[in-house]
PDB file of C-alpha atoms in Angstrom:
ATOM      1  CA  UNK A   1       9.084 -32.372  26.978  1.00 43.00           C
ATOM      2  CA  UNK A   2       6.450 -29.631  26.886  1.00 55.00           C
ATOM      3  CA  UNK A   3       3.748 -31.114  24.674  1.00 47.00           C
ATOM      4  CA  UNK A   4       1.835 -27.810  24.702  1.00 71.00           C
ATOM      5  CA  UNK A   5       4.511 -26.444  22.376  1.00 75.00           C
ATOM      6  CA  UNK A   6       3.221 -28.724  19.618  1.00 80.00           C
ATOM      7  CA  UNK A   7      -0.096 -26.867  19.639  1.00 84.00           C
ATOM      8  CA  UNK A   8       1.622 -23.652  18.546  1.00 87.00           C
ATOM      9  CA  UNK A   9       2.684 -25.059  15.133  1.00 87.00           C
ATOM     10  CA  UNK A  10       5.874 -23.035  15.476  1.00 77.00           C
ATOM     11  CA  UNK A  11       7.796 -25.056  12.894  1.00 89.00           C
ATOM     12  CA  UNK A  12       5.762 -23.153  10.292  1.00 95.00           C
ATOM     13  CA  UNK A  13       5.396 -19.468   9.457  1.00 96.00           C
ATOM     14  CA  UNK A  14       1.680 -19.735   8.554  1.00 97.00           C
ATOM     15  CA  UNK A  15      -0.661 -21.557  10.911  1.00 97.00           C
ATOM     16  CA  UNK A  16      -4.339 -22.294  11.390  1.00 98.00           C
ATOM     17  CA  UNK A  17      -6.370 -22.884  14.549  1.00 97.00           C
ATOM     18  CA  UNK A  18      -9.858 -22.533  16.042  1.00 97.00           C
ATOM     19  CA  UNK A  19     -11.559 -20.333  18.599  1.00 96.00           C
ATOM     20  CA  UNK A  20     -10.672 -18.902  21.973  1.00 95.00           C
ATOM     21  CA  UNK A  21      -7.973 -21.464  22.714  1.00 94.00           C
ATOM     22  CA  UNK A  22      -6.449 -20.823  19.300  1.00 95.00           C
ATOM     23  CA  UNK A  23      -6.106 -17.146  20.213  1.00 96.00           C
ATOM     24  CA  UNK A  24      -4.581 -17.976  23.588  1.00 93.00           C
ATOM     25  CA  UNK A  25      -2.167 -20.541  22.125  1.00 93.00           C
ATOM     26  CA  UNK A  26      -1.028 -18.577  19.069  1.00 93.00           C
ATOM     27  CA  UNK A  27      -1.365 -14.980  20.226  1.00 91.00           C
ATOM     28  CA  UNK A  28       1.962 -14.782  22.009  1.00 89.00           C
ATOM     29  CA  UNK A  29       3.979 -16.522  19.276  1.00 93.00           C
ATOM     30  CA  UNK A  30       2.631 -14.841  16.112  1.00 96.00           C
ATOM     31  CA  UNK A  31       3.443 -11.509  14.516  1.00 97.00           C
ATOM     32  CA  UNK A  32      -0.016 -11.362  12.940  1.00 97.00           C
ATOM     33  CA  UNK A  33      -3.358 -12.832  13.984  1.00 98.00           C
ATOM     34  CA  UNK A  34      -6.227 -12.957  11.491  1.00 98.00           C
ATOM     35  CA  UNK A  35      -9.691 -13.368  13.016  1.00 98.00           C
ATOM     36  CA  UNK A  36     -12.254 -15.137  10.778  1.00 98.00           C
ATOM     37  CA  UNK A  37     -16.026 -15.077  11.422  1.00 98.00           C
ATOM     38  CA  UNK A  38     -17.595 -15.100   7.972  1.00 98.00           C
ATOM     39  CA  UNK A  39     -21.323 -15.278   8.573  1.00 97.00           C
ATOM     40  CA  UNK A  40     -21.356 -12.447  11.003  1.00 95.00           C
ATOM     41  CA  UNK A  41     -18.652 -10.411  12.683  1.00 97.00           C
ATOM     42  CA  UNK A  42     -15.763 -10.077  10.227  1.00 98.00           C
ATOM     43  CA  UNK A  43     -18.045  -9.639   7.213  1.00 98.00           C
ATOM     44  CA  UNK A  44     -19.852  -6.937   9.217  1.00 97.00           C
ATOM     45  CA  UNK A  45     -16.499  -5.277   9.914  1.00 98.00           C
ATOM     46  CA  UNK A  46     -15.696  -5.221   6.202  1.00 98.00           C
ATOM     47  CA  UNK A  47     -19.069  -3.652   5.374  1.00 98.00           C
ATOM     48  CA  UNK A  48     -18.733  -0.969   8.071  1.00 98.00           C
ATOM     49  CA  UNK A  49     -15.205  -0.065   6.974  1.00 97.00           C
ATOM     50  CA  UNK A  50     -16.484   0.171   3.414  1.00 96.00           C
ATOM     51  CA  UNK A  51     -18.814   2.879   4.733  1.00 96.00           C
ATOM     52  CA  UNK A  52     -15.894   4.795   6.229  1.00 96.00           C
ATOM     53  CA  UNK A  53     -16.693   3.598   9.737  1.00 97.00           C
ATOM     54  CA  UNK A  54     -14.900   1.833  12.567  1.00 97.00           C
ATOM     55  CA  UNK A  55     -15.927  -1.172  14.669  1.00 98.00           C
ATOM     56  CA  UNK A  56     -15.404  -1.776  18.361  1.00 98.00           C
ATOM     57  CA  UNK A  57     -15.529  -5.479  19.270  1.00 97.00           C
ATOM     58  CA  UNK A  58     -17.255  -6.269  22.561  1.00 96.00           C
ATOM     59  CA  UNK A  59     -17.794  -9.635  24.173  1.00 93.00           C
ATOM     60  CA  UNK A  60     -21.373  -9.464  25.489  1.00 89.00           C
ATOM     61  CA  UNK A  61     -24.653  -7.716  24.901  1.00 88.00           C
ATOM     62  CA  UNK A  62     -26.596  -5.906  27.605  1.00 88.00           C
ATOM     63  CA  UNK A  63     -26.130  -2.894  29.838  1.00 91.00           C
ATOM     64  CA  UNK A  64     -22.330  -3.009  29.867  1.00 94.00           C
ATOM     65  CA  UNK A  65     -22.249  -2.968  26.069  1.00 94.00           C
ATOM     66  CA  UNK A  66     -24.612   0.005  26.015  1.00 95.00           C
ATOM     67  CA  UNK A  67     -22.434   1.877  28.504  1.00 96.00           C
ATOM     68  CA  UNK A  68     -19.342   1.080  26.458  1.00 95.00           C
ATOM     69  CA  UNK A  69     -21.014   2.339  23.256  1.00 95.00           C
ATOM     70  CA  UNK A  70     -21.968   5.598  24.954  1.00 96.00           C
ATOM     71  CA  UNK A  71     -18.406   6.038  26.209  1.00 96.00           C
ATOM     72  CA  UNK A  72     -17.098   5.611  22.659  1.00 96.00           C
ATOM     73  CA  UNK A  73     -19.828   7.834  21.163  1.00 96.00           C
ATOM     74  CA  UNK A  74     -20.776   4.810  19.077  1.00 97.00           C
ATOM     75  CA  UNK A  75     -23.906   2.962  18.010  1.00 96.00           C
ATOM     76  CA  UNK A  76     -24.572  -0.373  19.691  1.00 96.00           C
ATOM     77  CA  UNK A  77     -25.588  -3.056  17.186  1.00 95.00           C
ATOM     78  CA  UNK A  78     -28.618  -5.100  18.183  1.00 90.00           C
ATOM     79  CA  UNK A  79     -30.048  -8.455  17.244  1.00 87.00           C
ATOM     80  CA  UNK A  80     -30.708  -9.387  13.633  1.00 87.00           C
ATOM     81  CA  UNK A  81     -33.952  -7.721  12.618  1.00 87.00           C
ATOM     82  CA  UNK A  82     -33.086  -4.419  14.296  1.00 90.00           C
ATOM     83  CA  UNK A  83     -32.034  -1.480  12.056  1.00 90.00           C
ATOM     84  CA  UNK A  84     -28.325  -1.924  12.901  1.00 93.00           C
ATOM     85  CA  UNK A  85     -27.237  -5.403  13.891  1.00 93.00           C
ATOM     86  CA  UNK A  86     -24.841  -8.285  13.310  1.00 93.00           C
ATOM     87  CA  UNK A  87     -26.511  -8.663   9.925  1.00 95.00           C
ATOM     88  CA  UNK A  88     -24.031  -7.479   7.249  1.00 96.00           C
ATOM     89  CA  UNK A  89     -26.936  -6.444   5.027  1.00 95.00           C
ATOM     90  CA  UNK A  90     -28.259  -4.092   7.740  1.00 93.00           C
ATOM     91  CA  UNK A  91     -24.954  -2.242   7.870  1.00 95.00           C
ATOM     92  CA  UNK A  92     -25.128  -1.045   4.267  1.00 88.00           C
ATOM     93  CA  UNK A  93     -27.565   1.612   5.472  1.00 87.00           C
ATOM     94  CA  UNK A  94     -25.331   3.194   8.131  1.00 94.00           C
ATOM     95  CA  UNK A  95     -24.185   6.782   7.800  1.00 94.00           C
ATOM     96  CA  UNK A  96     -20.706   7.389   6.445  1.00 96.00           C
ATOM     97  CA  UNK A  97     -18.116   7.333   9.225  1.00 96.00           C
ATOM     98  CA  UNK A  98     -20.303   5.598  11.798  1.00 96.00           C
ATOM     99  CA  UNK A  99     -18.759   4.167  14.952  1.00 97.00           C
ATOM    100  CA  UNK A 100     -20.316   0.776  15.689  1.00 97.00           C
ATOM    101  CA  UNK A 101     -20.022  -1.531  18.710  1.00 98.00           C
ATOM    102  CA  UNK A 102     -20.563  -5.135  17.613  1.00 96.00           C
ATOM    103  CA  UNK A 103     -20.937  -7.615  20.484  1.00 95.00           C
ATOM    104  CA  UNK A 104     -20.741 -11.307  19.590  1.00 93.00           C
ATOM    105  CA  UNK A 105     -19.617 -14.563  21.216  1.00 93.00           C
ATOM    106  CA  UNK A 106     -17.411 -15.543  18.270  1.00 95.00           C
ATOM    107  CA  UNK A 107     -15.520 -13.030  16.124  1.00 96.00           C
ATOM    108  CA  UNK A 108     -15.916 -10.115  18.509  1.00 96.00           C
ATOM    109  CA  UNK A 109     -14.923 -12.129  21.575  1.00 96.00           C
ATOM    110  CA  UNK A 110     -11.907 -13.578  19.768  1.00 97.00           C
ATOM    111  CA  UNK A 111     -10.882 -10.033  18.808  1.00 97.00           C
ATOM    112  CA  UNK A 112     -11.129  -8.892  22.428  1.00 96.00           C
ATOM    113  CA  UNK A 113      -9.057 -11.882  23.548  1.00 96.00           C
ATOM    114  CA  UNK A 114      -6.453 -11.041  20.897  1.00 96.00           C
ATOM    115  CA  UNK A 115      -6.094  -7.359  21.707  1.00 91.00           C
ATOM    116  CA  UNK A 116      -3.419  -7.703  24.413  1.00 87.00           C
ATOM    117  CA  UNK A 117      -1.391 -10.530  22.884  1.00 90.00           C
ATOM    118  CA  UNK A 118       1.138  -8.234  21.179  1.00 90.00           C
ATOM    119  CA  UNK A 119       0.396  -9.333  17.620  1.00 95.00           C
ATOM    120  CA  UNK A 120      -1.046  -7.278  14.784  1.00 97.00           C
ATOM    121  CA  UNK A 121      -4.746  -8.212  14.698  1.00 98.00           C
ATOM    122  CA  UNK A 122      -6.751  -8.207  11.446  1.00 98.00           C
ATOM    123  CA  UNK A 123     -10.349  -9.132  10.663  1.00 98.00           C
ATOM    124  CA  UNK A 124     -10.533 -11.342   7.577  1.00 98.00           C
ATOM    125  CA  UNK A 125     -13.349 -12.804   5.526  1.00 98.00           C
ATOM    126  CA  UNK A 126     -13.934 -14.010   1.986  1.00 98.00           C
ATOM    127  CA  UNK A 127     -14.586 -10.470   0.794  1.00 98.00           C
ATOM    128  CA  UNK A 128     -11.097  -9.195   1.667  1.00 98.00           C
ATOM    129  CA  UNK A 129      -9.085 -12.435   1.599  1.00 98.00           C
ATOM    130  CA  UNK A 130      -6.572 -11.325  -1.037  1.00 97.00           C
ATOM    131  CA  UNK A 131      -6.106  -7.901   0.558  1.00 97.00           C
ATOM    132  CA  UNK A 132      -5.387  -9.518   3.931  1.00 97.00           C
ATOM    133  CA  UNK A 133      -2.895 -11.925   2.342  1.00 97.00           C
ATOM    134  CA  UNK A 134      -1.134  -9.059   0.583  1.00 96.00           C
ATOM    135  CA  UNK A 135      -0.715  -7.254   3.912  1.00 96.00           C
ATOM    136  CA  UNK A 136       0.728 -10.410   5.496  1.00 96.00           C
ATOM    137  CA  UNK A 137       3.232 -10.849   2.665  1.00 94.00           C
ATOM    138  CA  UNK A 138       4.330  -7.230   2.905  1.00 93.00           C
ATOM    139  CA  UNK A 139       4.805  -7.510   6.655  1.00 91.00           C
ATOM    140  CA  UNK A 140       6.770 -10.777   6.280  1.00 86.00           C
ATOM    141  CA  UNK A 141       6.119 -12.007   9.805  1.00 91.00           C
ATOM    142  CA  UNK A 142       4.601 -15.206  11.126  1.00 96.00           C
ATOM    143  CA  UNK A 143       0.819 -15.454  10.916  1.00 98.00           C
ATOM    144  CA  UNK A 144      -1.867 -17.479  12.629  1.00 98.00           C
ATOM    145  CA  UNK A 145      -5.304 -17.530  11.053  1.00 98.00           C
ATOM    146  CA  UNK A 146      -7.970 -18.185  13.687  1.00 98.00           C
ATOM    147  CA  UNK A 147     -11.379 -19.436  12.604  1.00 98.00           C
ATOM    148  CA  UNK A 148     -13.898 -18.447  15.270  1.00 97.00           C
ATOM    149  CA  UNK A 149     -16.607 -20.981  14.423  1.00 96.00           C
ATOM    150  CA  UNK A 150     -20.089 -20.908  15.895  1.00 96.00           C
ATOM    151  CA  UNK A 151     -21.604 -22.127  19.185  1.00 93.00           C
ATOM    152  CA  UNK A 152     -23.536 -25.238  20.106  1.00 93.00           C
ATOM    153  CA  UNK A 153     -26.515 -24.646  22.452  1.00 92.00           C
ATOM    154  CA  UNK A 154     -24.281 -25.458  25.442  1.00 94.00           C
ATOM    155  CA  UNK A 155     -21.860 -22.703  24.418  1.00 91.00           C
ATOM    156  CA  UNK A 156     -19.071 -24.966  23.168  1.00 94.00           C
ATOM    157  CA  UNK A 157     -17.304 -24.350  19.873  1.00 94.00           C
ATOM    158  CA  UNK A 158     -18.955 -25.618  16.689  1.00 96.00           C
ATOM    159  CA  UNK A 159     -16.363 -25.575  13.870  1.00 96.00           C
ATOM    160  CA  UNK A 160     -17.979 -23.777  10.934  1.00 97.00           C
ATOM    161  CA  UNK A 161     -17.304 -24.627   7.291  1.00 97.00           C
ATOM    162  CA  UNK A 162     -17.511 -21.017   6.115  1.00 98.00           C
ATOM    163  CA  UNK A 163     -14.698 -19.963   8.463  1.00 98.00           C
ATOM    164  CA  UNK A 164     -12.496 -22.866   7.372  1.00 98.00           C
ATOM    165  CA  UNK A 165     -13.016 -21.906   3.718  1.00 98.00           C
ATOM    166  CA  UNK A 166     -12.218 -18.223   4.305  1.00 98.00           C
ATOM    167  CA  UNK A 167      -9.082 -19.129   6.247  1.00 98.00           C
ATOM    168  CA  UNK A 168      -8.041 -21.269   3.297  1.00 98.00           C
ATOM    169  CA  UNK A 169      -8.723 -18.409   0.890  1.00 98.00           C
ATOM    170  CA  UNK A 170      -6.244 -16.211   2.762  1.00 98.00           C
ATOM    171  CA  UNK A 171      -3.634 -18.911   3.317  1.00 98.00           C
ATOM    172  CA  UNK A 172      -3.792 -19.993  -0.339  1.00 98.00           C
ATOM    173  CA  UNK A 173      -2.382 -16.590  -1.321  1.00 97.00           C
ATOM    174  CA  UNK A 174       0.737 -17.016   0.840  1.00 96.00           C
ATOM    175  CA  UNK A 175       2.759 -18.816  -1.792  1.00 89.00           C
ATOM    176  CA  UNK A 176       6.102 -17.916  -0.200  1.00 91.00           C
ATOM    177  CA  UNK A 177       5.125 -19.176   3.266  1.00 96.00           C
ATOM    178  CA  UNK A 178       5.580 -22.639   4.693  1.00 96.00           C
ATOM    179  CA  UNK A 179       2.147 -23.793   5.875  1.00 97.00           C
ATOM    180  CA  UNK A 180       1.413 -26.030   8.826  1.00 97.00           C
ATOM    181  CA  UNK A 181      -0.572 -29.191   8.017  1.00 97.00           C
ATOM    182  CA  UNK A 182      -3.618 -27.533   9.587  1.00 97.00           C
ATOM    183  CA  UNK A 183      -3.168 -24.516   7.302  1.00 98.00           C
ATOM    184  CA  UNK A 184      -2.719 -26.818   4.295  1.00 98.00           C
ATOM    185  CA  UNK A 185      -6.007 -28.540   5.142  1.00 98.00           C
ATOM    186  CA  UNK A 186      -7.779 -25.165   5.143  1.00 98.00           C
ATOM    187  CA  UNK A 187      -6.258 -24.359   1.733  1.00 98.00           C
ATOM    188  CA  UNK A 188      -7.385 -27.716   0.365  1.00 98.00           C
ATOM    189  CA  UNK A 189     -10.941 -27.031   1.539  1.00 98.00           C
ATOM    190  CA  UNK A 190     -10.937 -23.641  -0.158  1.00 98.00           C
ATOM    191  CA  UNK A 191      -9.441 -25.039  -3.372  1.00 97.00           C
ATOM    192  CA  UNK A 192     -12.197 -27.643  -3.560  1.00 97.00           C
ATOM    193  CA  UNK A 193     -14.952 -25.069  -3.108  1.00 96.00           C
ATOM    194  CA  UNK A 194     -13.754 -21.742  -4.532  1.00 96.00           C
ATOM    195  CA  UNK A 195     -15.960 -21.930  -7.644  1.00 96.00           C
ATOM    196  CA  UNK A 196     -19.153 -22.683  -5.713  1.00 97.00           C
ATOM    197  CA  UNK A 197     -18.786 -20.491  -2.649  1.00 97.00           C
ATOM    198  CA  UNK A 198     -22.289 -19.051  -2.572  1.00 97.00           C
ATOM    199  CA  UNK A 199     -23.889 -22.475  -3.008  1.00 97.00           C
ATOM    200  CA  UNK A 200     -21.590 -23.926  -0.355  1.00 97.00           C
ATOM    201  CA  UNK A 201     -22.444 -21.233   2.169  1.00 98.00           C
ATOM    202  CA  UNK A 202     -26.143 -21.434   1.355  1.00 97.00           C
ATOM    203  CA  UNK A 203     -26.203 -25.171   2.047  1.00 97.00           C
ATOM    204  CA  UNK A 204     -23.903 -25.106   5.075  1.00 97.00           C
ATOM    205  CA  UNK A 205     -25.352 -25.446   8.566  1.00 96.00           C
ATOM    206  CA  UNK A 206     -24.692 -21.778   9.355  1.00 97.00           C
ATOM    207  CA  UNK A 207     -26.059 -20.618   6.015  1.00 97.00           C
ATOM    208  CA  UNK A 208     -29.225 -22.671   6.341  1.00 97.00           C
ATOM    209  CA  UNK A 209     -29.783 -21.270   9.815  1.00 96.00           C
ATOM    210  CA  UNK A 210     -29.638 -17.703   8.489  1.00 96.00           C
ATOM    211  CA  UNK A 211     -31.785 -18.421   5.440  1.00 97.00           C
ATOM    212  CA  UNK A 212     -34.491 -20.090   7.530  1.00 97.00           C
ATOM    213  CA  UNK A 213     -34.446 -17.065   9.833  1.00 95.00           C
ATOM    214  CA  UNK A 214     -34.966 -14.773   6.842  1.00 96.00           C
ATOM    215  CA  UNK A 215     -31.448 -13.458   6.146  1.00 96.00           C
ATOM    216  CA  UNK A 216     -30.395 -14.834   2.739  1.00 97.00           C
ATOM    217  CA  UNK A 217     -28.784 -11.478   1.863  1.00 97.00           C
ATOM    218  CA  UNK A 218     -26.269 -11.959   4.655  1.00 97.00           C
ATOM    219  CA  UNK A 219     -25.153 -15.239   3.106  1.00 98.00           C
ATOM    220  CA  UNK A 220     -24.933 -13.639  -0.342  1.00 97.00           C
ATOM    221  CA  UNK A 221     -22.761 -10.766   0.929  1.00 97.00           C
ATOM    222  CA  UNK A 222     -20.508 -13.074   2.933  1.00 98.00           C
ATOM    223  CA  UNK A 223     -19.894 -15.405  -0.030  1.00 98.00           C
ATOM    224  CA  UNK A 224     -18.408 -12.685  -2.269  1.00 98.00           C
ATOM    225  CA  UNK A 225     -14.720 -13.404  -2.839  1.00 98.00           C
ATOM    226  CA  UNK A 226     -12.119 -10.620  -3.065  1.00 98.00           C
ATOM    227  CA  UNK A 227     -14.575  -7.790  -3.702  1.00 98.00           C
ATOM    228  CA  UNK A 228     -13.027  -5.583  -0.994  1.00 97.00           C
ATOM    229  CA  UNK A 229      -9.629  -3.980  -0.446  1.00 96.00           C
ATOM    230  CA  UNK A 230     -10.398  -3.111   3.175  1.00 97.00           C
ATOM    231  CA  UNK A 231      -7.744  -3.911   5.801  1.00 97.00           C
ATOM    232  CA  UNK A 232      -9.467  -4.046   9.184  1.00 98.00           C
ATOM    233  CA  UNK A 233      -6.663  -3.454  11.694  1.00 98.00           C
ATOM    234  CA  UNK A 234      -7.251  -3.430  15.462  1.00 97.00           C
ATOM    235  CA  UNK A 235      -5.812  -0.085  16.600  1.00 95.00           C
ATOM    236  CA  UNK A 236      -4.573   1.138  19.981  1.00 92.00           C
ATOM    237  CA  UNK A 237      -8.103   2.146  20.945  1.00 91.00           C
ATOM    238  CA  UNK A 238      -9.100  -1.495  20.290  1.00 94.00           C
ATOM    239  CA  UNK A 239     -11.280  -0.636  17.328  1.00 97.00           C
ATOM    240  CA  UNK A 240     -11.024  -2.009  13.819  1.00 98.00           C
ATOM    241  CA  UNK A 241     -10.099   0.808  11.444  1.00 97.00           C
ATOM    242  CA  UNK A 242      -9.280   0.638   7.771  1.00 96.00           C
ATOM    243  CA  UNK A 243      -5.490   0.465   7.475  1.00 92.00           C
ATOM    244  CA  UNK A 244      -5.714   1.096   3.724  1.00 80.00           C
ATOM    245  CA  UNK A 245      -6.967   4.604   4.486  1.00 55.00           C
ATOM    246  CA  UNK A 246      -3.678   5.323   6.224  1.00 48.00           C
ATOM    247  CA  UNK A 247      -1.372   3.874   3.609  1.00 45.00           C
TER     248      UNK A 247
END
């Protein structure tokens, strides 16, 4: 018996998993992958697409990222505190139609890992949860929602509450799908917190970290539920573009 098959949750059409290994395990067996990184990458993607732009995910910062941005005629996002960064609030000021490279160890890296798996890849967050779910229902395929989480100082995965909640927000809309137990647990977490999302994110570990560092606006923007109709779809150039703009 191949016990690794259990990890794929293939008895169910809607699944939930975490991080890099979740991408690797579910990427080859899902029609759709939804990447979730609420307090940075996927909320940033939603904001950029709302400004008519596109986002290139990239795994690491540094010289290679700069060279990649130049090749794509794009702007390389910097650290929080720089004019354009992985701070969602900073991206409200970009010019319409900007091309942005967003390196990160979580959402962006998971997106890069997902790009060659053969599935449709979407970037989801609380802001566009219902729009993402509507796309999934229209497509009618199997879906795996992957929460990226954060990183401990040693680089290992730290499961993040905000990503679990956003995954549950999307999965809760899939009323005609059979959910894996892991997906049901995400829905239960969202159901218990949907009326106090901003407070929950503010008091979460990730939210507190951002607030202490001086970025409460990022938490506020990330906690908004279903305020966006954007459909961030990873295209053949491996950039997230707004699928809603193309029907």
